[in-house]
C-alpha cells in the first residue's frame, strides 16, 4: 500500500483502538468528527471507483450529521 493509505489506515486504527478499549469518556463531538474525517480520508486515498467513493463519503457525512446533532 502507498504511504498515504498506510497513514490514513493508521489514523482510523488508532480511533478504533480507543473505542475498543471502552474509553468512552474520551469521546466528544470534536473527536467523533475528527475520526469521521480520518475515515473519509482513508476512503479517498484508497482509489476506489468514483461511485463507491461517493457512496461511502455520503454515508460518513450522514453519520457525522446524525452523531453530532443529538
PDB file of N, CA, C and O in Angstrom:
ATOM      1  N   UNK A   1       0.836  -1.177   0.000  1.00  0.00           N
ATOM      2  CA  UNK A   1       0.000   0.000   0.000  1.00  0.00           C
ATOM      3  C   UNK A   1       0.884   1.244   0.000  1.00  0.00           C
ATOM      4  O   UNK A   1       2.010   1.220   0.516  1.00  0.00           O
ATOM      5  N   UNK A   2       0.350   2.322  -0.521  1.00  0.00           N
ATOM      6  CA  UNK A   2       1.093   3.580  -0.555  1.00  0.00           C
ATOM      7  C   UNK A   2       1.231   4.150   0.855  1.00  0.00           C
ATOM      8  O   UNK A   2       0.495   3.766   1.774  1.00  0.00           O
ATOM      9  N   UNK A   3       2.160   5.075   1.018  1.00  0.00           N
ATOM     10  CA  UNK A   3       2.344   5.709   2.324  1.00  0.00           C
ATOM     11  C   UNK A   3       1.092   6.446   2.768  1.00  0.00           C
ATOM     12  O   UNK A   3       0.761   6.452   3.948  1.00  0.00           O
ATOM     13  N   UNK A   4       0.380   7.076   1.812  1.00  0.00           N
ATOM     14  CA  UNK A   4      -0.834   7.817   2.188  1.00  0.00           C
ATOM     15  C   UNK A   4      -1.925   6.874   2.688  1.00  0.00           C
ATOM     16  O   UNK A   4      -2.639   7.196   3.640  1.00  0.00           O
ATOM     17  N   UNK A   5      -2.041   5.701   2.088  1.00  0.00           N
ATOM     18  CA  UNK A   5      -3.020   4.714   2.545  1.00  0.00           C
ATOM     19  C   UNK A   5      -2.615   4.187   3.918  1.00  0.00           C
ATOM     20  O   UNK A   5      -3.447   4.063   4.827  1.00  0.00           O
ATOM     21  N   UNK A   6      -1.341   3.899   4.103  1.00  0.00           N
ATOM     22  CA  UNK A   6      -0.862   3.399   5.391  1.00  0.00           C
ATOM     23  C   UNK A   6      -1.128   4.410   6.505  1.00  0.00           C
ATOM     24  O   UNK A   6      -1.577   4.039   7.600  1.00  0.00           O
ATOM     25  N   UNK A   7      -0.853   5.685   6.250  1.00  0.00           N
ATOM     26  CA  UNK A   7      -1.062   6.705   7.270  1.00  0.00           C
ATOM     27  C   UNK A   7      -2.540   6.872   7.585  1.00  0.00           C
ATOM     28  O   UNK A   7      -2.941   6.959   8.746  1.00  0.00           O
ATOM     29  N   UNK A   8      -3.375   6.920   6.537  1.00  0.00           N
ATOM     30  CA  UNK A   8      -4.815   7.064   6.751  1.00  0.00           C
ATOM     31  C   UNK A   8      -5.367   5.866   7.521  1.00  0.00           C
ATOM     32  O   UNK A   8      -6.177   6.027   8.435  1.00  0.00           O
ATOM     33  N   UNK A   9      -4.917   4.674   7.184  1.00  0.00           N
ATOM     34  CA  UNK A   9      -5.372   3.466   7.879  1.00  0.00           C
ATOM     35  C   UNK A   9      -4.917   3.481   9.336  1.00  0.00           C
ATOM     36  O   UNK A   9      -5.666   3.076  10.230  1.00  0.00           O
ATOM     37  N   UNK A  10      -3.717   3.959   9.580  1.00  0.00           N
ATOM     38  CA  UNK A  10      -3.216   4.047  10.946  1.00  0.00           C
ATOM     39  C   UNK A  10      -4.067   4.995  11.782  1.00  0.00           C
ATOM     40  O   UNK A  10      -4.383   4.705  12.941  1.00  0.00           O
ATOM     41  N   UNK A  11      -4.458   6.121  11.205  1.00  0.00           N
ATOM     42  CA  UNK A  11      -5.313   7.077  11.925  1.00  0.00           C
ATOM     43  C   UNK A  11      -6.651   6.442  12.303  1.00  0.00           C
ATOM     44  O   UNK A  11      -7.133   6.607  13.426  1.00  0.00           O
ATOM     45  N   UNK A  12      -7.236   5.710  11.377  1.00  0.00           N
ATOM     46  CA  UNK A  12      -8.513   5.039  11.641  1.00  0.00           C
ATOM     47  C   UNK A  12      -8.318   3.942  12.684  1.00  0.00           C
ATOM     48  O   UNK A  12      -9.134   3.781  13.595  1.00  0.00           O
ATOM     49  N   UNK A  13      -7.222   3.214  12.599  1.00  0.00           N
ATOM     50  CA  UNK A  13      -6.932   2.135  13.554  1.00  0.00           C
ATOM     51  C   UNK A  13      -6.793   2.680  14.978  1.00  0.00           C
ATOM     52  O   UNK A  13      -7.287   2.072  15.935  1.00  0.00           O
ATOM     53  N   UNK A  14      -6.147   3.818  15.124  1.00  0.00           N
ATOM     54  CA  UNK A  14      -5.988   4.411  16.452  1.00  0.00           C
ATOM     55  C   UNK A  14      -7.346   4.762  17.056  1.00  0.00           C
ATOM     56  O   UNK A  14      -7.575   4.536  18.252  1.00  0.00           O
ATOM     57  N   UNK A  15      -8.244   5.284  16.256  1.00  0.00           N
ATOM     58  CA  UNK A  15      -9.590   5.606  16.751  1.00  0.00           C
ATOM     59  C   UNK A  15     -10.333   4.336  17.140  1.00  0.00           C
ATOM     60  O   UNK A  15     -10.981   4.278  18.183  1.00  0.00           O
ATOM     61  N   UNK A  16     -10.217   3.314  16.306  1.00  0.00           N
ATOM     62  CA  UNK A  16     -10.869   2.033  16.610  1.00  0.00           C
ATOM     63  C   UNK A  16     -10.356   1.470  17.923  1.00  0.00           C
ATOM     64  O   UNK A  16     -11.125   0.977  18.746  1.00  0.00           O
ATOM     65  N   UNK A  17      -9.050   1.559  18.126  1.00  0.00           N
ATOM     66  CA  UNK A  17      -8.472   1.028  19.353  1.00  0.00           C
ATOM     67  C   UNK A  17      -8.962   1.799  20.574  1.00  0.00           C
ATOM     68  O   UNK A  17      -9.239   1.208  21.615  1.00  0.00           O
ATOM     69  N   UNK A  18      -9.085   3.098  20.465  1.00  0.00           N
ATOM     70  CA  UNK A  18      -9.589   3.922  21.564  1.00  0.00           C
ATOM     71  C   UNK A  18     -11.027   3.537  21.901  1.00  0.00           C
ATOM     72  O   UNK A  18     -11.389   3.377  23.067  1.00  0.00           O
ATOM     73  N   UNK A  19     -11.848   3.366  20.889  1.00  0.00           N
ATOM     74  CA  UNK A  19     -13.242   2.984  21.095  1.00  0.00           C
ATOM     75  C   UNK A  19     -13.311   1.568  21.668  1.00  0.00           C
ATOM     76  O   UNK A  19     -14.084   1.287  22.586  1.00  0.00           O
ATOM     77  N   UNK A  20     -12.473   0.672  21.142  1.00  0.00           N
ATOM     78  CA  UNK A  20     -12.483  -0.721  21.571  1.00  0.00           C
ATOM     79  C   UNK A  20     -12.051  -0.914  23.023  1.00  0.00           C
ATOM     80  O   UNK A  20     -12.404  -1.903  23.647  1.00  0.00           O
ATOM     81  N   UNK A  21     -11.288   0.026  23.572  1.00  0.00           N
ATOM     82  CA  UNK A  21     -10.870  -0.054  24.971  1.00  0.00           C
ATOM     83  C   UNK A  21     -11.908   0.582  25.892  1.00  0.00           C
ATOM     84  O   UNK A  21     -11.662   0.763  27.081  1.00  0.00           O
ATOM     85  N   UNK A  22     -13.052   0.898  25.318  1.00  0.00           N
ATOM     86  CA  UNK A  22     -14.168   1.472  26.079  1.00  0.00           C
ATOM     87  C   UNK A  22     -13.774   2.768  26.794  1.00  0.00           C
ATOM     88  O   UNK A  22     -14.237   3.035  27.902  1.00  0.00           O
ATOM     89  N   UNK A  23     -12.939   3.562  26.168  1.00  0.00           N
ATOM     90  CA  UNK A  23     -12.554   4.863  26.723  1.00  0.00           C
ATOM     91  C   UNK A  23     -13.579   5.894  26.255  1.00  0.00           C
ATOM     92  O   UNK A  23     -13.249   6.906  25.649  1.00  0.00           O
ATOM     93  N   UNK A  24     -14.846   5.619  26.562  1.00  0.00           N
ATOM     94  CA  UNK A  24     -15.928   6.441  26.046  1.00  0.00           C
ATOM     95  C   UNK A  24     -15.874   7.871  26.574  1.00  0.00           C
ATOM     96  O   UNK A  24     -16.344   8.796  25.928  1.00  0.00           O
ATOM     97  N   UNK A  25     -15.292   8.070  27.742  1.00  0.00           N
ATOM     98  CA  UNK A  25     -15.162   9.414  28.292  1.00  0.00           C
ATOM     99  C   UNK A  25     -14.252  10.298  27.473  1.00  0.00           C
ATOM    100  O   UNK A  25     -14.312  11.527  27.564  1.00  0.00           O
ATOM    101  N   UNK A  26     -13.413   9.688  26.644  1.00  0.00           N
ATOM    102  CA  UNK A  26     -12.509  10.446  25.779  1.00  0.00           C
ATOM    103  C   UNK A  26     -13.207  10.962  24.530  1.00  0.00           C
ATOM    104  O   UNK A  26     -12.647  11.758  23.787  1.00  0.00           O
ATOM    105  N   UNK A  27     -14.410  10.469  24.304  1.00  0.00           N
ATOM    106  CA  UNK A  27     -15.093  10.788  23.056  1.00  0.00           C
ATOM    107  C   UNK A  27     -16.044  11.960  23.240  1.00  0.00           C
ATOM    108  O   UNK A  27     -16.895  11.965  24.119  1.00  0.00           O
ATOM    109  N   UNK A  28     -15.903  12.951  22.365  1.00  0.00           N
ATOM    110  CA  UNK A  28     -16.814  14.093  22.317  1.00  0.00           C
ATOM    111  C   UNK A  28     -17.081  14.391  20.841  1.00  0.00           C
ATOM    112  O   UNK A  28     -16.597  13.675  19.955  1.00  0.00           O
ATOM    113  N   UNK A  29     -17.840  15.435  20.570  1.00  0.00           N
ATOM    114  CA  UNK A  29     -18.187  15.763  19.177  1.00  0.00           C
ATOM    115  C   UNK A  29     -16.956  16.031  18.333  1.00  0.00           C
ATOM    116  O   UNK A  29     -16.885  15.621  17.173  1.00  0.00           O
ATOM    117  N   UNK A  30     -15.974  16.707  18.905  1.00  0.00           N
ATOM    118  CA  UNK A  30     -14.769  17.028  18.143  1.00  0.00           C
ATOM    119  C   UNK A  30     -14.012  15.759  17.760  1.00  0.00           C
ATOM    120  O   UNK A  30     -13.552  15.619  16.616  1.00  0.00           O
ATOM    121  N   UNK A  31     -13.886  14.814  18.696  1.00  0.00           N
ATOM    122  CA  UNK A  31     -13.167  13.570  18.406  1.00  0.00           C
ATOM    123  C   UNK A  31     -13.948  12.736  17.396  1.00  0.00           C
ATOM    124  O   UNK A  31     -13.360  12.150  16.487  1.00  0.00           O
ATOM    125  N   UNK A  32     -15.258  12.694  17.549  1.00  0.00           N
ATOM    126  CA  UNK A  32     -16.083  11.963  16.589  1.00  0.00           C
ATOM    127  C   UNK A  32     -15.897  12.540  15.192  1.00  0.00           C
ATOM    128  O   UNK A  32     -15.665  11.804  14.233  1.00  0.00           O
ATOM    129  N   UNK A  33     -15.971  13.854  15.069  1.00  0.00           N
ATOM    130  CA  UNK A  33     -15.804  14.481  13.755  1.00  0.00           C
ATOM    131  C   UNK A  33     -14.423  14.224  13.183  1.00  0.00           C
ATOM    132  O   UNK A  33     -14.275  13.961  11.981  1.00  0.00           O
ATOM    133  N   UNK A  34     -13.389  14.271  14.012  1.00  0.00           N
ATOM    134  CA  UNK A  34     -12.025  14.007  13.550  1.00  0.00           C
ATOM    135  C   UNK A  34     -11.920  12.581  13.036  1.00  0.00           C
ATOM    136  O   UNK A  34     -11.329  12.332  11.978  1.00  0.00           O
ATOM    137  N   UNK A  35     -12.500  11.642  13.746  1.00  0.00           N
ATOM    138  CA  UNK A  35     -12.441  10.242  13.332  1.00  0.00           C
ATOM    139  C   UNK A  35     -13.206  10.007  12.029  1.00  0.00           C
ATOM    140  O   UNK A  35     -12.739   9.272  11.159  1.00  0.00           O
ATOM    141  N   UNK A  36     -14.338  10.634  11.897  1.00  0.00           N
ATOM    142  CA  UNK A  36     -15.097  10.502  10.648  1.00  0.00           C
ATOM    143  C   UNK A  36     -14.333  11.146   9.490  1.00  0.00           C
ATOM    144  O   UNK A  36     -14.327  10.623   8.371  1.00  0.00           O
ATOM    145  N   UNK A  37     -13.655  12.267   9.752  1.00  0.00           N
ATOM    146  CA  UNK A  37     -12.810  12.889   8.727  1.00  0.00           C
ATOM    147  C   UNK A  37     -11.658  11.962   8.349  1.00  0.00           C
ATOM    148  O   UNK A  37     -11.300  11.852   7.171  1.00  0.00           O
ATOM    149  N   UNK A  38     -11.076  11.298   9.343  1.00  0.00           N
ATOM    150  CA  UNK A  38      -9.997  10.341   9.073  1.00  0.00           C
ATOM    151  C   UNK A  38     -10.504   9.184   8.218  1.00  0.00           C
ATOM    152  O   UNK A  38      -9.806   8.725   7.302  1.00  0.00           O
ATOM    153  N   UNK A  39     -11.709   8.690   8.508  1.00  0.00           N
ATOM    154  CA  UNK A  39     -12.282   7.607   7.705  1.00  0.00           C
ATOM    155  C   UNK A  39     -12.534   8.079   6.276  1.00  0.00           C
ATOM    156  O   UNK A  39     -12.269   7.343   5.308  1.00  0.00           O
ATOM    157  N   UNK A  40     -13.014   9.309   6.130  1.00  0.00           N
ATOM    158  CA  UNK A  40     -13.242   9.859   4.793  1.00  0.00           C
ATOM    159  C   UNK A  40     -11.916   9.951   4.032  1.00  0.00           C
ATOM    160  O   UNK A  40     -11.846   9.613   2.850  1.00  0.00           O
ATOM    161  N   UNK A  41     -10.872  10.396   4.702  1.00  0.00           N
ATOM    162  CA  UNK A  41      -9.564  10.482   4.055  1.00  0.00           C
ATOM    163  C   UNK A  41      -9.095   9.109   3.594  1.00  0.00           C
ATOM    164  O   UNK A  41      -8.564   8.968   2.492  1.00  0.00           O
ATOM    165  N   UNK A  42      -9.302   8.089   4.414  1.00  0.00           N
ATOM    166  CA  UNK A  42      -8.927   6.729   4.024  1.00  0.00           C
ATOM    167  C   UNK A  42      -9.692   6.301   2.778  1.00  0.00           C
ATOM    168  O   UNK A  42      -9.104   5.773   1.833  1.00  0.00           O
ATOM    169  N   UNK A  43     -10.981   6.547   2.760  1.00  0.00           N
ATOM    170  CA  UNK A  43     -11.790   6.184   1.588  1.00  0.00           C
ATOM    171  C   UNK A  43     -11.233   6.874   0.342  1.00  0.00           C
ATOM    172  O   UNK A  43     -11.090   6.253  -0.713  1.00  0.00           O
ATOM    173  N   UNK A  44     -10.875   8.140   0.472  1.00  0.00           N
ATOM    174  CA  UNK A  44     -10.404   8.899  -0.692  1.00  0.00           C
ATOM    175  C   UNK A  44      -9.047   8.423  -1.203  1.00  0.00           C
ATOM    176  O   UNK A  44      -8.808   8.422  -2.404  1.00  0.00           O
ATOM    177  N   UNK A  45      -8.142   8.019  -0.311  1.00  0.00           N
ATOM    178  CA  UNK A  45      -6.818   7.606  -0.776  1.00  0.00           C
ATOM    179  C   UNK A  45      -6.781   6.160  -1.263  1.00  0.00           C
ATOM    180  O   UNK A  45      -5.792   5.737  -1.848  1.00  0.00           O
ATOM    181  N   UNK A  46      -7.849   5.407  -1.033  1.00  0.00           N
ATOM    182  CA  UNK A  46      -7.881   4.014  -1.488  1.00  0.00           C
ATOM    183  C   UNK A  46      -7.993   3.893  -3.006  1.00  0.00           C
ATOM    184  O   UNK A  46      -7.683   2.847  -3.567  1.00  0.00           O
ATOM    185  N   UNK A  47      -8.452   4.940  -3.672  1.00  0.00           N
ATOM    186  CA  UNK A  47      -8.574   4.884  -5.119  1.00  0.00           C
ATOM    187  C   UNK A  47      -9.724   4.014  -5.596  1.00  0.00           C
ATOM    188  O   UNK A  47      -9.614   3.338  -6.618  1.00  0.00           O
ATOM    189  N   UNK A  48     -10.811   4.032  -4.847  1.00  0.00           N
ATOM    190  CA  UNK A  48     -11.993   3.266  -5.222  1.00  0.00           C
ATOM    191  C   UNK A  48     -12.655   3.873  -6.452  1.00  0.00           C
ATOM    192  O   UNK A  48     -12.451   5.054  -6.760  1.00  0.00           O
ATOM    193  N   UNK A  49     -13.491   3.096  -7.141  1.00  0.00           N
ATOM    194  CA  UNK A  49     -14.274   3.680  -8.225  1.00  0.00           C
ATOM    195  C   UNK A  49     -15.089   4.868  -7.691  1.00  0.00           C
ATOM    196  O   UNK A  49     -15.544   4.856  -6.537  1.00  0.00           O
ATOM    197  N   UNK A  50     -15.268   5.875  -8.525  1.00  0.00           N
ATOM    198  CA  UNK A  50     -15.901   7.126  -8.108  1.00  0.00           C
ATOM    199  C   UNK A  50     -17.244   6.914  -7.414  1.00  0.00           C
ATOM    200  O   UNK A  50     -17.523   7.507  -6.376  1.00  0.00           O
ATOM    201  N   UNK A  51     -18.090   6.058  -7.951  1.00  0.00           N
ATOM    202  CA  UNK A  51     -19.404   5.817  -7.359  1.00  0.00           C
ATOM    203  C   UNK A  51     -19.312   5.213  -5.970  1.00  0.00           C
ATOM    204  O   UNK A  51     -20.065   5.594  -5.069  1.00  0.00           O
ATOM    205  N   UNK A  52     -18.384   4.289  -5.792  1.00  0.00           N
ATOM    206  CA  UNK A  52     -18.194   3.670  -4.476  1.00  0.00           C
ATOM    207  C   UNK A  52     -17.685   4.699  -3.472  1.00  0.00           C
ATOM    208  O   UNK A  52     -18.149   4.755  -2.334  1.00  0.00           O
ATOM    209  N   UNK A  53     -16.709   5.505  -3.910  1.00  0.00           N
ATOM    210  CA  UNK A  53     -16.166   6.531  -3.022  1.00  0.00           C
ATOM    211  C   UNK A  53     -17.252   7.524  -2.610  1.00  0.00           C
ATOM    212  O   UNK A  53     -17.389   7.842  -1.430  1.00  0.00           O
ATOM    213  N   UNK A  54     -18.022   8.000  -3.574  1.00  0.00           N
ATOM    214  CA  UNK A  54     -19.088   8.960  -3.266  1.00  0.00           C
ATOM    215  C   UNK A  54     -20.096   8.366  -2.297  1.00  0.00           C
ATOM    216  O   UNK A  54     -20.543   9.036  -1.367  1.00  0.00           O
ATOM    217  N   UNK A  55     -20.466   7.110  -2.506  1.00  0.00           N
ATOM    218  CA  UNK A  55     -21.434   6.446  -1.625  1.00  0.00           C
ATOM    219  C   UNK A  55     -20.902   6.385  -0.188  1.00  0.00           C
ATOM    220  O   UNK A  55     -21.618   6.727   0.765  1.00  0.00           O
ATOM    221  N   UNK A  56     -19.661   5.966  -0.026  1.00  0.00           N
ATOM    222  CA  UNK A  56     -19.084   5.854   1.312  1.00  0.00           C
ATOM    223  C   UNK A  56     -18.921   7.220   1.976  1.00  0.00           C
ATOM    224  O   UNK A  56     -19.216   7.379   3.169  1.00  0.00           O
ATOM    225  N   UNK A  57     -18.471   8.213   1.223  1.00  0.00           N
ATOM    226  CA  UNK A  57     -18.321   9.561   1.780  1.00  0.00           C
ATOM    227  C   UNK A  57     -19.682  10.114   2.193  1.00  0.00           C
ATOM    228  O   UNK A  57     -19.809  10.725   3.258  1.00  0.00           O
ATOM    229  N   UNK A  58     -20.699   9.873   1.392  1.00  0.00           N
ATOM    230  CA  UNK A  58     -22.047  10.325   1.755  1.00  0.00           C
ATOM    231  C   UNK A  58     -22.526   9.649   3.037  1.00  0.00           C
ATOM    232  O   UNK A  58     -23.150  10.290   3.886  1.00  0.00           O
ATOM    233  N   UNK A  59     -22.249   8.362   3.185  1.00  0.00           N
ATOM    234  CA  UNK A  59     -22.635   7.666   4.421  1.00  0.00           C
ATOM    235  C   UNK A  59     -21.898   8.229   5.628  1.00  0.00           C
ATOM    236  O   UNK A  59     -22.500   8.434   6.687  1.00  0.00           O
ATOM    237  N   UNK A  60     -20.603   8.483   5.486  1.00  0.00           N
ATOM    238  CA  UNK A  60     -19.844   9.062   6.586  1.00  0.00           C
ATOM    239  C   UNK A  60     -20.389  10.437   6.972  1.00  0.00           C
ATOM    240  O   UNK A  60     -20.503  10.770   8.155  1.00  0.00           O
ATOM    241  N   UNK A  61     -20.727  11.241   5.971  1.00  0.00           N
ATOM    242  CA  UNK A  61     -21.300  12.561   6.254  1.00  0.00           C
ATOM    243  C   UNK A  61     -22.656  12.452   6.937  1.00  0.00           C
ATOM    244  O   UNK A  61     -22.985  13.264   7.803  1.00  0.00           O
ATOM    245  N   UNK A  62     -23.427  11.435   6.582  1.00  0.00           N
ATOM    246  CA  UNK A  62     -24.709  11.189   7.233  1.00  0.00           C
ATOM    247  C   UNK A  62     -24.479  10.822   8.702  1.00  0.00           C
ATOM    248  O   UNK A  62     -25.160  11.311   9.591  1.00  0.00           O
ATOM    249  N   UNK A  63     -23.506   9.949   8.960  1.00  0.00           N
ATOM    250  CA  UNK A  63     -23.183   9.569  10.342  1.00  0.00           C
ATOM    251  C   UNK A  63     -22.716  10.782  11.132  1.00  0.00           C
ATOM    252  O   UNK A  63     -23.062  10.941  12.295  1.00  0.00           O
ATOM    253  N   UNK A  64     -21.917  11.631  10.472  1.00  0.00           N
ATOM    254  CA  UNK A  64     -21.406  12.823  11.152  1.00  0.00           C
ATOM    255  C   UNK A  64     -22.571  13.741  11.548  1.00  0.00           C
ATOM    256  O   UNK A  64     -22.643  14.223  12.669  1.00  0.00           O
ATOM    257  N   UNK A  65     -23.489  13.928  10.618  1.00  0.00           N
ATOM    258  CA  UNK A  65     -24.641  14.801  10.877  1.00  0.00           C
ATOM    259  C   UNK A  65     -25.509  14.232  12.003  1.00  0.00           C
ATOM    260  O   UNK A  65     -25.883  14.935  12.928  1.00  0.00           O
ATOM    261  N   UNK A  66     -25.789  12.957  11.955  1.00  0.00           N
ATOM    262  CA  UNK A  66     -26.649  12.333  12.964  1.00  0.00           C
ATOM    263  C   UNK A  66     -25.938  12.177  14.300  1.00  0.00           C
ATOM    264  O   UNK A  66     -26.570  12.319  15.344  1.00  0.00           O
ATOM    265  N   UNK A  67     -24.648  11.929  14.276  1.00  0.00           N
ATOM    266  CA  UNK A  67     -23.905  11.701  15.501  1.00  0.00           C
ATOM    267  C   UNK A  67     -23.630  12.946  16.300  1.00  0.00           C
ATOM    268  O   UNK A  67     -23.410  12.878  17.501  1.00  0.00           O
ATOM    269  N   UNK A  68     -23.654  14.098  15.662  1.00  0.00           N
ATOM    270  CA  UNK A  68     -23.337  15.344  16.361  1.00  0.00           C
ATOM    271  C   UNK A  68     -24.573  16.218  16.575  1.00  0.00           C
ATOM    272  O   UNK A  68     -24.458  17.297  17.129  1.00  0.00           O
ATOM    273  N   UNK A  69     -25.736  15.731  16.149  1.00  0.00           N
ATOM    274  CA  UNK A  69     -26.939  16.552  16.300  1.00  0.00           C
ATOM    275  C   UNK A  69     -27.745  16.169  17.547  1.00  0.00           C
ATOM    276  O   UNK A  69     -28.728  16.800  17.852  1.00  0.00           O
ATOM    277  N   UNK A  70     -27.322  15.126  18.224  1.00  0.00           N
ATOM    278  CA  UNK A  70     -28.073  14.649  19.391  1.00  0.00           C
ATOM    279  C   UNK A  70     -27.836  15.541  20.600  1.00  0.00           C
ATOM    280  O   UNK A  70     -26.917  16.254  20.746  1.00  0.00           O
TER     281      UNK A  70
END
